[in-house]
Amino acid sequence: MIPAHDSFYDVFSKGKKIKVQWPNGARLAVTLAGNLEAWTEMPDPKLRRTRHVGGSNPITAEEVRCKYDFRTASENDYGGRTGFWRILRILRKHGLKASFNINGLAAIRYPEAVQALHAEGHEIVGHSYAEDVQLILLSKEEEREEIRTCVKIFKDLTGVRPSGWLSSGMRHTEHTLELLADEGFLWHG
C-alpha cells in the first residue's frame, strides 16, 4: 500500500536536520544521471497523445495538437547516435557509474547503448515507452501496459528488469506509484 501524499511528508520536512554519515567519512554524495530518449515520430493524437514535451510544463495546447518539434527530434537523435557514447567514454575514463533514464523506444533504437550500460554496471531506469507518451493522458490500464511494455523491452535486451522508474516528462499520475509497486519497481524518481 502506498501512503497518502500528506502522510509521506509528515515523516520528512519538519525542519529537523537529519544526520547522515557517508562511507569513508565523505562529506558529499554525488549522483550522476543521464537520459536516453526517443519520440514516436507519429504525430497522431490517436496513437500518441503528444508529439514532444521539450521541457514545457504543463503540457501546452500545441503539444496536444501534436505539433512536430524538429529541434528536439534532431537533438535526441544525436544523443542516441553520438552523444551517449561520448558520455560513456568519459564515465569509463574516470571509473564512474551513473543511472540512465531510458525510454523503451530508445532501447529499441539504440540496443547497443543499453547493452553497453548494462555490461559496464550502470543503472538502467525505466522512462516510459517514448518521451511523447504522457502518462497523465492515459487510463490506468493503458499506463499499466506502458510500464509492462518497457519492462519486457529491457528484460529482452539485458536479461534483467529496471528497479527504478522516471515517468516521461517527469509527470506521473495518481496510479503510477501503485502500478510500479505492483510491477516490482523499488523507486520512482
mmCIF file of C-alpha atoms in Angstrom:
data_model
loop_
_atom_site.group_PDB
_atom_site.id
_atom_site.type_symbol
_atom_site.label_atom_id
_atom_site.label_comp_id
_atom_site.label_asym_id
_atom_site.label_seq_id
_atom_site.Cartn_x
_atom_site.Cartn_y
_atom_site.Cartn_z
ATOM 1 C CA MET A 1 0.000 0.000 0.000
ATOM 2 C CA ILE A 2 1.363 3.388 -0.970
ATOM 3 C CA PRO A 3 0.996 6.017 1.782
ATOM 4 C CA ALA A 4 -1.205 9.006 1.107
ATOM 5 C CA HIS A 5 0.638 12.058 -0.195
ATOM 6 C CA ASP A 6 0.332 14.024 3.046
ATOM 7 C CA SER A 7 1.431 11.137 5.277
ATOM 8 C CA PHE A 8 4.723 10.843 3.359
ATOM 9 C CA TYR A 9 5.543 14.479 4.069
ATOM 10 C CA ASP A 10 4.656 14.084 7.738
ATOM 11 C CA VAL A 11 7.769 11.903 8.080
ATOM 12 C CA PHE A 12 10.082 14.419 6.408
ATOM 13 C CA SER A 13 10.382 18.187 6.029
ATOM 14 C CA LYS A 14 9.961 19.031 9.691
ATOM 15 C CA GLY A 15 12.882 21.412 9.749
ATOM 16 C CA LYS A 16 14.980 18.952 11.733
ATOM 17 C CA LYS A 17 18.483 18.342 10.493
ATOM 18 C CA ILE A 18 18.991 14.706 9.613
ATOM 19 C CA LYS A 19 22.475 13.440 10.450
ATOM 20 C CA VAL A 20 23.893 11.439 7.560
ATOM 21 C CA GLN A 21 27.176 9.573 7.736
ATOM 22 C CA TRP A 22 28.595 8.772 4.335
ATOM 23 C CA PRO A 23 31.090 5.919 3.841
ATOM 24 C CA ASN A 24 34.777 6.696 4.403
ATOM 25 C CA GLY A 25 33.922 9.969 6.159
ATOM 26 C CA ALA A 26 32.869 11.622 2.888
ATOM 27 C CA ARG A 27 31.111 14.971 3.268
ATOM 28 C CA LEU A 28 29.268 14.859 -0.032
ATOM 29 C CA ALA A 29 27.492 12.282 -2.205
ATOM 30 C CA VAL A 30 27.068 12.811 -5.937
ATOM 31 C CA THR A 31 24.642 11.056 -8.236
ATOM 32 C CA LEU A 32 25.250 11.035 -11.979
ATOM 33 C CA ALA A 33 22.222 10.583 -14.207
ATOM 34 C CA GLY A 34 21.501 10.971 -17.889
ATOM 35 C CA ASN A 35 18.617 10.434 -20.270
ATOM 36 C CA LEU A 36 18.462 8.375 -23.457
ATOM 37 C CA GLU A 37 15.139 9.343 -25.009
ATOM 38 C CA ALA A 38 13.152 8.782 -28.183
ATOM 39 C CA TRP A 39 9.933 10.151 -29.659
ATOM 40 C CA THR A 40 7.458 8.086 -31.671
ATOM 41 C CA GLU A 41 7.686 10.297 -34.798
ATOM 42 C CA MET A 42 3.962 9.679 -35.256
ATOM 43 C CA PRO A 43 2.145 12.963 -34.610
ATOM 44 C CA ASP A 44 -1.266 11.309 -34.374
ATOM 45 C CA PRO A 45 -3.224 12.038 -31.205
ATOM 46 C CA LYS A 46 -4.977 8.677 -31.511
ATOM 47 C CA LEU A 47 -1.657 6.818 -31.433
ATOM 48 C CA ARG A 48 0.360 9.068 -29.153
ATOM 49 C CA ARG A 49 -1.262 11.871 -27.285
ATOM 50 C CA THR A 50 1.545 14.427 -27.648
ATOM 51 C CA ARG A 51 4.448 14.894 -30.061
ATOM 52 C CA HIS A 52 7.029 16.099 -27.605
ATOM 53 C CA VAL A 53 7.284 17.892 -24.302
ATOM 54 C CA GLY A 54 10.627 19.653 -24.671
ATOM 55 C CA GLY A 55 10.665 20.650 -21.021
ATOM 56 C CA SER A 56 7.445 22.677 -21.010
ATOM 57 C CA ASN A 57 5.253 22.171 -18.021
ATOM 58 C CA PRO A 58 2.312 21.811 -18.079
ATOM 59 C CA ILE A 59 1.560 20.366 -21.497
ATOM 60 C CA THR A 60 0.683 23.107 -23.946
ATOM 61 C CA ALA A 61 -2.143 23.243 -26.483
ATOM 62 C CA GLU A 62 0.490 22.926 -29.234
ATOM 63 C CA GLU A 63 1.675 19.637 -27.776
ATOM 64 C CA VAL A 64 -1.830 18.265 -27.501
ATOM 65 C CA ARG A 65 -2.226 19.043 -31.222
ATOM 66 C CA CYS A 66 0.971 17.020 -31.807
ATOM 67 C CA LYS A 67 2.992 19.809 -33.357
ATOM 68 C CA TYR A 68 6.298 18.396 -34.586
ATOM 69 C CA ASP A 69 9.421 19.770 -32.906
ATOM 70 C CA PHE A 70 12.356 19.379 -35.296
ATOM 71 C CA ARG A 71 14.911 20.746 -32.814
ATOM 72 C CA THR A 72 14.064 18.193 -30.159
ATOM 73 C CA ALA A 73 13.921 15.352 -32.687
ATOM 74 C CA SER A 74 17.378 16.245 -34.017
ATOM 75 C CA GLU A 75 18.825 16.711 -30.538
ATOM 76 C CA ASN A 76 17.610 13.314 -29.378
ATOM 77 C CA ASP A 77 18.784 11.500 -32.483
ATOM 78 C CA TYR A 78 22.246 12.965 -31.860
ATOM 79 C CA GLY A 79 22.083 11.781 -28.266
ATOM 80 C CA GLY A 80 21.477 8.151 -29.163
ATOM 81 C CA ARG A 81 23.906 8.002 -32.064
ATOM 82 C CA THR A 82 26.813 10.096 -30.766
ATOM 83 C CA GLY A 83 26.349 11.979 -27.502
ATOM 84 C CA PHE A 84 25.623 8.910 -25.408
ATOM 85 C CA TRP A 85 28.852 7.202 -26.490
ATOM 86 C CA ARG A 86 30.892 10.302 -25.626
ATOM 87 C CA ILE A 87 29.405 10.357 -22.143
ATOM 88 C CA LEU A 88 30.048 6.642 -21.708
ATOM 89 C CA ARG A 89 33.741 7.126 -22.627
ATOM 90 C CA ILE A 90 34.050 9.903 -20.013
ATOM 91 C CA LEU A 91 32.449 7.721 -17.330
ATOM 92 C CA ARG A 92 34.795 4.855 -18.251
ATOM 93 C CA LYS A 93 37.854 7.110 -18.208
ATOM 94 C CA HIS A 94 37.092 8.286 -14.666
ATOM 95 C CA GLY A 95 35.780 4.972 -13.322
ATOM 96 C CA LEU A 96 32.335 6.424 -12.617
ATOM 97 C CA LYS A 97 28.926 4.769 -12.579
ATOM 98 C CA ALA A 98 25.681 6.521 -13.471
ATOM 99 C CA SER A 99 21.949 5.977 -13.743
ATOM 100 C CA PHE A 100 20.375 6.359 -17.180
ATOM 101 C CA ASN A 101 16.666 7.083 -17.659
ATOM 102 C CA ILE A 102 15.856 5.254 -20.889
ATOM 103 C CA ASN A 103 12.623 5.144 -22.881
ATOM 104 C CA GLY A 104 11.635 1.706 -24.185
ATOM 105 C CA LEU A 105 11.666 3.072 -27.738
ATOM 106 C CA ALA A 106 15.193 4.441 -27.241
ATOM 107 C CA ALA A 107 16.247 0.959 -26.116
ATOM 108 C CA ILE A 108 14.791 -0.468 -29.334
ATOM 109 C CA ARG A 109 16.505 2.186 -31.484
ATOM 110 C CA TYR A 110 19.846 2.040 -29.657
ATOM 111 C CA PRO A 111 20.121 -1.519 -28.254
ATOM 112 C CA GLU A 112 23.921 -1.436 -28.240
ATOM 113 C CA ALA A 113 23.815 1.543 -25.877
ATOM 114 C CA VAL A 114 21.543 -0.239 -23.401
ATOM 115 C CA GLN A 115 23.607 -3.424 -23.563
ATOM 116 C CA ALA A 116 26.841 -1.450 -23.025
ATOM 117 C CA LEU A 117 25.372 0.295 -19.973
ATOM 118 C CA HIS A 118 24.246 -2.996 -18.501
ATOM 119 C CA ALA A 119 27.568 -4.729 -19.224
ATOM 120 C CA GLU A 120 29.508 -1.909 -17.540
ATOM 121 C CA GLY A 121 27.347 -1.911 -14.400
ATOM 122 C CA HIS A 122 25.404 1.326 -14.854
ATOM 123 C CA GLU A 123 21.828 1.543 -13.605
ATOM 124 C CA ILE A 124 19.107 1.382 -16.246
ATOM 125 C CA VAL A 125 15.966 3.267 -15.205
ATOM 126 C CA GLY A 126 12.624 2.751 -16.992
ATOM 127 C CA HIS A 127 11.440 6.029 -18.504
ATOM 128 C CA SER A 128 8.111 5.248 -20.251
ATOM 129 C CA TYR A 129 7.898 3.817 -23.765
ATOM 130 C CA ALA A 130 8.520 7.108 -25.565
ATOM 131 C CA GLU A 131 9.045 10.649 -24.380
ATOM 132 C CA ASP A 132 5.891 11.865 -26.102
ATOM 133 C CA VAL A 133 3.743 9.307 -24.285
ATOM 134 C CA GLN A 134 2.362 11.290 -21.376
ATOM 135 C CA LEU A 135 1.073 9.025 -18.617
ATOM 136 C CA ILE A 136 -1.231 11.775 -17.366
ATOM 137 C CA LEU A 137 -3.252 11.355 -20.562
ATOM 138 C CA LEU A 138 -3.584 7.555 -20.307
ATOM 139 C CA SER A 139 -6.135 5.424 -18.497
ATOM 140 C CA LYS A 140 -4.907 3.339 -15.573
ATOM 141 C CA GLU A 141 -4.872 0.199 -17.747
ATOM 142 C CA GLU A 142 -3.020 1.978 -20.572
ATOM 143 C CA GLU A 143 -0.445 3.168 -18.050
ATOM 144 C CA ARG A 144 -0.063 -0.382 -16.682
ATOM 145 C CA GLU A 145 0.533 -1.676 -20.222
ATOM 146 C CA GLU A 146 3.052 1.125 -20.842
ATOM 147 C CA ILE A 147 5.055 0.021 -17.797
ATOM 148 C CA ARG A 148 4.857 -3.686 -18.697
ATOM 149 C CA THR A 149 5.962 -2.991 -22.271
ATOM 150 C CA CYS A 150 9.058 -1.174 -21.012
ATOM 151 C CA VAL A 151 9.932 -3.928 -18.553
ATOM 152 C CA LYS A 152 9.743 -6.525 -21.343
ATOM 153 C CA ILE A 153 11.970 -4.472 -23.654
ATOM 154 C CA PHE A 154 14.702 -4.142 -21.017
ATOM 155 C CA LYS A 155 14.449 -7.787 -19.929
ATOM 156 C CA ASP A 156 14.738 -8.916 -23.551
ATOM 157 C CA LEU A 157 17.819 -6.713 -24.117
ATOM 158 C CA THR A 158 19.718 -7.257 -20.869
ATOM 159 C CA GLY A 159 18.155 -10.207 -19.087
ATOM 160 C CA VAL A 160 17.142 -8.011 -16.141
ATOM 161 C CA ARG A 161 14.382 -5.536 -15.425
ATOM 162 C CA PRO A 162 14.880 -1.985 -14.143
ATOM 163 C CA SER A 163 14.304 -1.428 -10.428
ATOM 164 C CA GLY A 164 13.633 2.313 -10.837
ATOM 165 C CA TRP A 165 11.306 4.418 -12.966
ATOM 166 C CA LEU A 166 11.064 8.057 -14.038
ATOM 167 C CA SER A 167 7.873 8.915 -15.920
ATOM 168 C CA SER A 168 8.306 10.715 -19.239
ATOM 169 C CA GLY A 169 8.173 14.467 -18.861
ATOM 170 C CA MET A 170 8.592 13.786 -15.117
ATOM 171 C CA ARG A 171 4.804 13.562 -14.955
ATOM 172 C CA HIS A 172 3.248 10.711 -13.027
ATOM 173 C CA THR A 173 -0.396 10.018 -12.250
ATOM 174 C CA GLU A 174 -2.356 9.135 -9.152
ATOM 175 C CA HIS A 175 -1.926 5.490 -10.272
ATOM 176 C CA THR A 176 1.792 5.452 -11.122
ATOM 177 C CA LEU A 177 3.220 4.507 -7.719
ATOM 178 C CA GLU A 178 0.676 1.730 -7.197
ATOM 179 C CA LEU A 179 1.275 0.325 -10.695
ATOM 180 C CA LEU A 180 5.053 0.462 -10.279
ATOM 181 C CA ALA A 181 4.831 -1.310 -6.904
ATOM 182 C CA ASP A 182 2.592 -3.968 -8.491
ATOM 183 C CA GLU A 183 5.221 -4.473 -11.206
ATOM 184 C CA GLY A 184 8.077 -4.842 -8.706
ATOM 185 C CA PHE A 185 9.751 -1.435 -9.021
ATOM 186 C CA LEU A 186 11.622 -0.224 -5.948
ATOM 187 C CA TRP A 187 11.613 3.513 -6.618
ATOM 188 C CA HIS A 188 10.194 6.327 -8.744
ATOM 189 C CA GLY A 189 12.225 9.480 -9.457
#
